[in-house]
Amino acid sequence: MAKLMLLTLLGLGLALFRDHRASYQARLNAFREVKPVELPNCNLVKGIESGSEDLEILPSGLAFISSGLKYPGIKSFEPDKPGKILLMDLNEEDPTVLELKITGSKFDHSSFNPHGISTFTDEDNTMYLLVVNHPDFKSTVELFKFQEEEKSLLHLKTIRHELLPNLNDIVAVGPEHFYATNDHYFVDHYLRSWELYLGLAWSYVVYYSPTEVQVMADGFDFANGINISPDGKYVYIAELLAHKIHVYEKHANWTLTPLKSLDFNTLVDNISVDPVTGDLWVGCHPNGMRIFFYDPENPPASEVIRIQNILTEEPKVTRVYAENGTVLQGSTVASVYKGKLLIGTVFQKALYCEL
């Protein structure tokens, strides 16, 4: 009788393991091969070799790029070098990148590990850059003031909070006010692995201000990119492993109400919003298995989608660029400026294309 019970329990365990493995593979899109979509004139950006995980283009054409991310379980080509913030002027004929000097006595350059970024311009035209940072694989938000003439960043403060334990991306709504995604619930590496494997969907979005910190949305299977509509009325959240982008209505008290969701056949990462048209440009991973289990012989592909009229009943979704990883590995972000497309990656290069 005891042996029969043991065999029954083993059988149930194996069945449960198979179910979770199948779900895990589906969530990672493990068997998808990418169908190429080419653009007429693309060039790799010189000076970017270890990632361009997030980027933001100002209306002036200046682009900020976070580079050198070290993330648990993800490949890094420069694991022993600190990360950096790069500047690129897209008004130039052949734009190149410049590493921004960071000043400030309390900033630790050696542990700088930048992830998501966002800018905010004050009424007096002071421009702030907010950067998700993972010093020693913890999570902080670093607040910088951009000094354009000196081409430098002045570090103003470091923000930490218990509701910001696993930060991924950020969208600034004030100099020290932002929405941010936590891509995991657990902090412990072992528990994070099980959370990911089992698809617990416990990650969440937080609103932060110096006087109030609150969870505004939860239940995500790896909350990733976040951004806001040009009129400030809607917040867009990418749910990486559910292959969804969620639209939330933002209220005057900063709370969020779910409005709609869009489904995709790709893992959606960072979201950029065209300030003129309101279109969403999304860096995507067609096959997430190749991101989390890197093989140089079978590298992760890249894909960029554009979403027009997202608030209407029939949004238009276009695959703008797709490539199998021979040129660009692991795209995470894409943004446009005057007919040009800039695409960043989690740990590799960046690509600049004509549309």
GROMACS .gro file of N, CA and C in nm, residues 274-351:
model
  234
  274ASP      N    1   0.622   5.753  -2.923
  274ASP     CA    2   0.649   5.866  -3.011
  274ASP      C    3   0.575   5.988  -2.955
  275PRO      N    4   0.648   6.096  -2.921
  275PRO     CA    5   0.582   6.211  -2.857
  275PRO      C    6   0.486   6.285  -2.950
  276VAL      N    7   0.500   6.264  -3.080
  276VAL     CA    8   0.413   6.333  -3.178
  276VAL      C    9   0.290   6.251  -3.210
  277THR      N   10   0.310   6.124  -3.249
  277THR     CA   11   0.198   6.041  -3.295
  277THR      C   12   0.135   5.960  -3.183
  278GLY      N   13   0.210   5.938  -3.073
  278GLY     CA   14   0.162   5.850  -2.966
  278GLY      C   15   0.181   5.703  -2.995
  279ASP      N   16   0.243   5.669  -3.110
  279ASP     CA   17   0.269   5.529  -3.143
  279ASP      C   18   0.363   5.466  -3.042
  280LEU      N   19   0.344   5.337  -3.016
  280LEU     CA   20   0.434   5.260  -2.930
  280LEU      C   21   0.534   5.184  -3.017
  281TRP      N   22   0.662   5.193  -2.981
  281TRP     CA   23   0.768   5.115  -3.045
  281TRP      C   24   0.825   5.024  -2.939
  282VAL      N   25   0.829   4.893  -2.968
  282VAL     CA   26   0.860   4.795  -2.865
  282VAL      C   27   0.974   4.704  -2.912
  283GLY      N   28   1.078   4.696  -2.829
  283GLY     CA   29   1.183   4.597  -2.852
  283GLY      C   30   1.138   4.463  -2.797
  284CYS      N   31   1.158   4.358  -2.877
  284CYS     CA   32   1.100   4.227  -2.842
  284CYS      C   33   1.201   4.113  -2.858
  285HIS      N   34   1.171   4.002  -2.787
  285HIS     CA   35   1.248   3.879  -2.797
  285HIS      C   36   1.157   3.771  -2.859
  286PRO      N   37   1.179   3.737  -2.985
  286PRO     CA   38   1.094   3.634  -3.048
  286PRO      C   39   1.101   3.500  -2.975
  287ASN      N   40   1.220   3.467  -2.922
  287ASN     CA   41   1.241   3.340  -2.853
  287ASN      C   42   1.317   3.368  -2.724
  288GLY      N   43   1.245   3.369  -2.612
  288GLY     CA   44   1.306   3.403  -2.484
  288GLY      C   45   1.403   3.298  -2.432
  289MET      N   46   1.387   3.173  -2.475
  289MET     CA   47   1.477   3.067  -2.430
  289MET      C   48   1.621   3.101  -2.466
  290ARG      N   49   1.641   3.166  -2.581
  290ARG     CA   50   1.777   3.197  -2.627
  290ARG      C   51   1.837   3.317  -2.553
  291ILE      N   52   1.752   3.395  -2.486
  291ILE     CA   53   1.802   3.502  -2.400
  291ILE      C   54   1.849   3.445  -2.267
  292PHE      N   55   1.767   3.360  -2.206
  292PHE     CA   56   1.798   3.307  -2.074
  292PHE      C   57   1.900   3.194  -2.077
  293PHE      N   58   1.915   3.128  -2.193
  293PHE     CA   59   2.011   3.018  -2.208
  293PHE      C   60   2.095   3.048  -2.333
  294TYR      N   61   2.195   3.133  -2.317
  294TYR     CA   62   2.268   3.187  -2.431
  294TYR      C   63   2.360   3.083  -2.496
  295ASP      N   64   2.351   3.075  -2.628
  295ASP     CA   65   2.437   2.988  -2.708
  295ASP      C   66   2.487   3.070  -2.827
  296PRO      N   67   2.618   3.099  -2.834
  296PRO     CA   68   2.669   3.181  -2.944
  296PRO      C   69   2.645   3.120  -3.082
  297GLU      N   70   2.626   2.987  -3.085
  297GLU     CA   71   2.597   2.922  -3.214
  297GLU      C   72   2.450   2.934  -3.253
  298ASN      N   73   2.367   2.970  -3.158
  298ASN     CA   74   2.223   2.985  -3.183
  298ASN      C   75   2.173   3.107  -3.105
  299PRO      N   76   2.218   3.227  -3.146
  299PRO     CA   77   2.197   3.347  -3.063
  299PRO      C   78   2.052   3.394  -3.062
  300PRO      N   79   2.016   3.476  -2.962
  300PRO     CA   80   1.879   3.530  -2.956
  300PRO      C   81   1.853   3.628  -3.069
  301ALA      N   82   1.735   3.619  -3.125
  301ALA     CA   83   1.695   3.705  -3.236
  301ALA      C   84   1.651   3.842  -3.185
  302SER      N   85   1.622   3.930  -3.281
  302SER     CA   86   1.572   4.064  -3.249
  302SER      C   87   1.445   4.091  -3.328
  303GLU      N   88   1.357   4.170  -3.266
  303GLU     CA   89   1.231   4.204  -3.332
  303GLU      C   90   1.181   4.337  -3.277
  304VAL      N   91   1.129   4.421  -3.366
  304VAL     CA   92   1.072   4.550  -3.328
  304VAL      C   93   0.930   4.557  -3.382
  305ILE      N   94   0.835   4.593  -3.295
  305ILE     CA   95   0.698   4.613  -3.340
  305ILE      C   96   0.655   4.757  -3.314
  306ARG      N   97   0.565   4.803  -3.399
  306ARG     CA   98   0.506   4.937  -3.384
  306ARG      C   99   0.357   4.920  -3.364
  307ILE      N  100   0.301   4.990  -3.266
  307ILE     CA  101   0.158   4.983  -3.239
  307ILE      C  102   0.099   5.122  -3.260
  308GLN      N  103   0.011   5.132  -3.357
  308GLN     CA  104  -0.058   5.258  -3.385
  308GLN      C  105  -0.201   5.252  -3.332
  309ASN      N  106  -0.252   5.365  -3.288
  309ASN     CA  107  -0.391   5.376  -3.243
  309ASN      C  108  -0.425   5.276  -3.133
  310ILE      N  109  -0.338   5.265  -3.034
  310ILE     CA  110  -0.355   5.162  -2.931
  310ILE      C  111  -0.482   5.180  -2.850
  311LEU      N  112  -0.532   5.301  -2.840
  311LEU     CA  113  -0.650   5.327  -2.759
  311LEU      C  114  -0.780   5.298  -2.833
  312THR      N  115  -0.773   5.271  -2.963
  312THR     CA  116  -0.894   5.243  -3.041
  312THR      C  117  -0.930   5.095  -3.032
  313GLU      N  118  -1.045   5.059  -3.089
  313GLU     CA  119  -1.089   4.920  -3.086
  313GLU      C  120  -1.005   4.832  -3.180
  314GLU      N  121  -0.939   4.894  -3.279
  314GLU     CA  122  -0.860   4.816  -3.373
  314GLU      C  123  -0.720   4.878  -3.389
  315PRO      N  124  -0.633   4.856  -3.291
  315PRO     CA  125  -0.495   4.905  -3.305
  315PRO      C  126  -0.426   4.835  -3.422
  316LYS      N  127  -0.333   4.904  -3.484
  316LYS     CA  128  -0.257   4.846  -3.595
  316LYS      C  129  -0.119   4.808  -3.545
  317VAL      N  130  -0.086   4.679  -3.558
  317VAL     CA  131   0.044   4.628  -3.513
  317VAL      C  132   0.126   4.590  -3.635
  318THR      N  133   0.248   4.644  -3.643
  318THR     CA  134   0.336   4.618  -3.757
  318THR      C  135   0.470   4.567  -3.706
  319ARG      N  136   0.518   4.457  -3.768
  319ARG     CA  137   0.655   4.412  -3.743
  319ARG      C  138   0.746   4.497  -3.831
  320VAL      N  139   0.823   4.585  -3.770
  320VAL     CA  140   0.904   4.681  -3.845
  320VAL      C  141   1.041   4.623  -3.879
  321TYR      N  142   1.093   4.544  -3.787
  321TYR     CA  143   1.227   4.486  -3.806
  321TYR      C  144   1.233   4.352  -3.735
  322ALA      N  145   1.298   4.255  -3.800
  322ALA     CA  146   1.319   4.124  -3.736
  322ALA      C  147   1.442   4.060  -3.799
  323GLU      N  148   1.523   3.998  -3.714
  323GLU     CA  149   1.651   3.943  -3.760
  323GLU      C  150   1.690   3.829  -3.667
  324ASN      N  151   1.756   3.725  -3.720
  324ASN     CA  152   1.774   3.601  -3.644
  324ASN      C  153   1.891   3.601  -3.547
  325GLY      N  154   1.958   3.715  -3.527
  325GLY     CA  155   2.067   3.723  -3.431
  325GLY      C  156   2.205   3.727  -3.494
  326THR      N  157   2.215   3.713  -3.624
  326THR     CA  158   2.346   3.721  -3.688
  326THR      C  159   2.399   3.864  -3.688
  327VAL      N  160   2.310   3.963  -3.691
  327VAL     CA  161   2.349   4.104  -3.687
  327VAL      C  162   2.329   4.161  -3.547
  328LEU      N  163   2.210   4.140  -3.491
  328LEU     CA  164   2.172   4.203  -3.365
  328LEU      C  165   2.109   4.098  -3.273
  329GLN      N  166   2.166   4.084  -3.153
  329GLN     CA  167   2.121   3.982  -3.059
  329GLN      C  168   2.042   4.042  -2.944
  330GLY      N  169   1.920   3.993  -2.924
  330GLY     CA  170   1.846   4.025  -2.802
  330GLY      C  171   1.797   4.168  -2.791
  331SER      N  172   1.720   4.213  -2.890
  331SER     CA  173   1.669   4.351  -2.887
  331SER      C  174   1.577   4.372  -2.767
  332THR      N  175   1.593   4.489  -2.704
  332THR     CA  176   1.512   4.521  -2.587
  332THR      C  177   1.434   4.650  -2.603
  333VAL      N  178   1.476   4.737  -2.696
  333VAL     CA  179   1.417   4.870  -2.703
  333VAL      C  180   1.434   4.926  -2.843
  334ALA      N  181   1.340   5.010  -2.884
  334ALA     CA  182   1.348   5.077  -3.014
  334ALA      C  183   1.278   5.211  -3.003
  335SER      N  184   1.336   5.311  -3.068
  335SER     CA  185   1.276   5.444  -3.064
  335SER      C  186   1.308   5.516  -3.195
  336VAL      N  187   1.222   5.612  -3.231
  336VAL     CA  188   1.235   5.679  -3.361
  336VAL      C  189   1.261   5.828  -3.344
  337TYR      N  190   1.331   5.882  -3.447
  337TYR     CA  191   1.355   6.025  -3.454
  337TYR      C  192   1.376   6.063  -3.600
  338LYS      N  193   1.287   6.146  -3.653
  338LYS     CA  194   1.298   6.198  -3.789
  338LYS      C  195   1.330   6.090  -3.893
  339GLY      N  196   1.247   5.985  -3.893
  339GLY     CA  197   1.260   5.881  -3.995
  339GLY      C  198   1.372   5.783  -3.973
  340LYS      N  199   1.436   5.790  -3.855
  340LYS     CA  200   1.542   5.694  -3.821
  340LYS      C  201   1.498   5.612  -3.700
  341LEU      N  202   1.545   5.488  -3.696
  341LEU     CA  203   1.510   5.395  -3.589
  341LEU      C  204   1.636   5.352  -3.517
  342LEU      N  205   1.638   5.367  -3.386
  342LEU     CA  206   1.750   5.324  -3.303
  342LEU      C  207   1.705   5.205  -3.219
  343ILE      N  208   1.777   5.094  -3.231
  343ILE     CA  209   1.741   4.969  -3.164
  343ILE      C  210   1.851   4.930  -3.067
  344GLY      N  211   1.814   4.903  -2.941
  344GLY     CA  212   1.910   4.861  -2.839
  344GLY      C  213   1.893   4.715  -2.802
  345THR      N  214   1.995   4.659  -2.738
  345THR     CA  215   1.994   4.518  -2.699
  345THR      C  216   2.033   4.502  -2.553
  346VAL      N  217   2.001   4.387  -2.497
  346VAL     CA  218   2.025   4.365  -2.354
  346VAL      C  219   2.174   4.357  -2.322
  347PHE      N  220   2.254   4.292  -2.409
  347PHE     CA  221   2.395   4.274  -2.374
  347PHE      C  222   2.490   4.288  -2.492
  348GLN      N  223   2.437   4.324  -2.612
  348GLN     CA  224   2.525   4.323  -2.729
  348GLN      C  225   2.537   4.463  -2.790
  349LYS      N  226   2.500   4.481  -2.913
  349LYS     CA  227   2.526   4.604  -2.988
  349LYS      C  228   2.402   4.692  -2.995
  350ALA      N  229   2.406   4.794  -3.081
  350ALA     CA  230   2.289   4.877  -3.112
  350ALA      C  231   2.290   4.901  -3.262
  351LEU      N  232   2.171   4.920  -3.316
  351LEU     CA  233   2.155   4.934  -3.461
  351LEU      C  234   2.079   5.063  -3.492
   0.00000   0.00000   0.00000
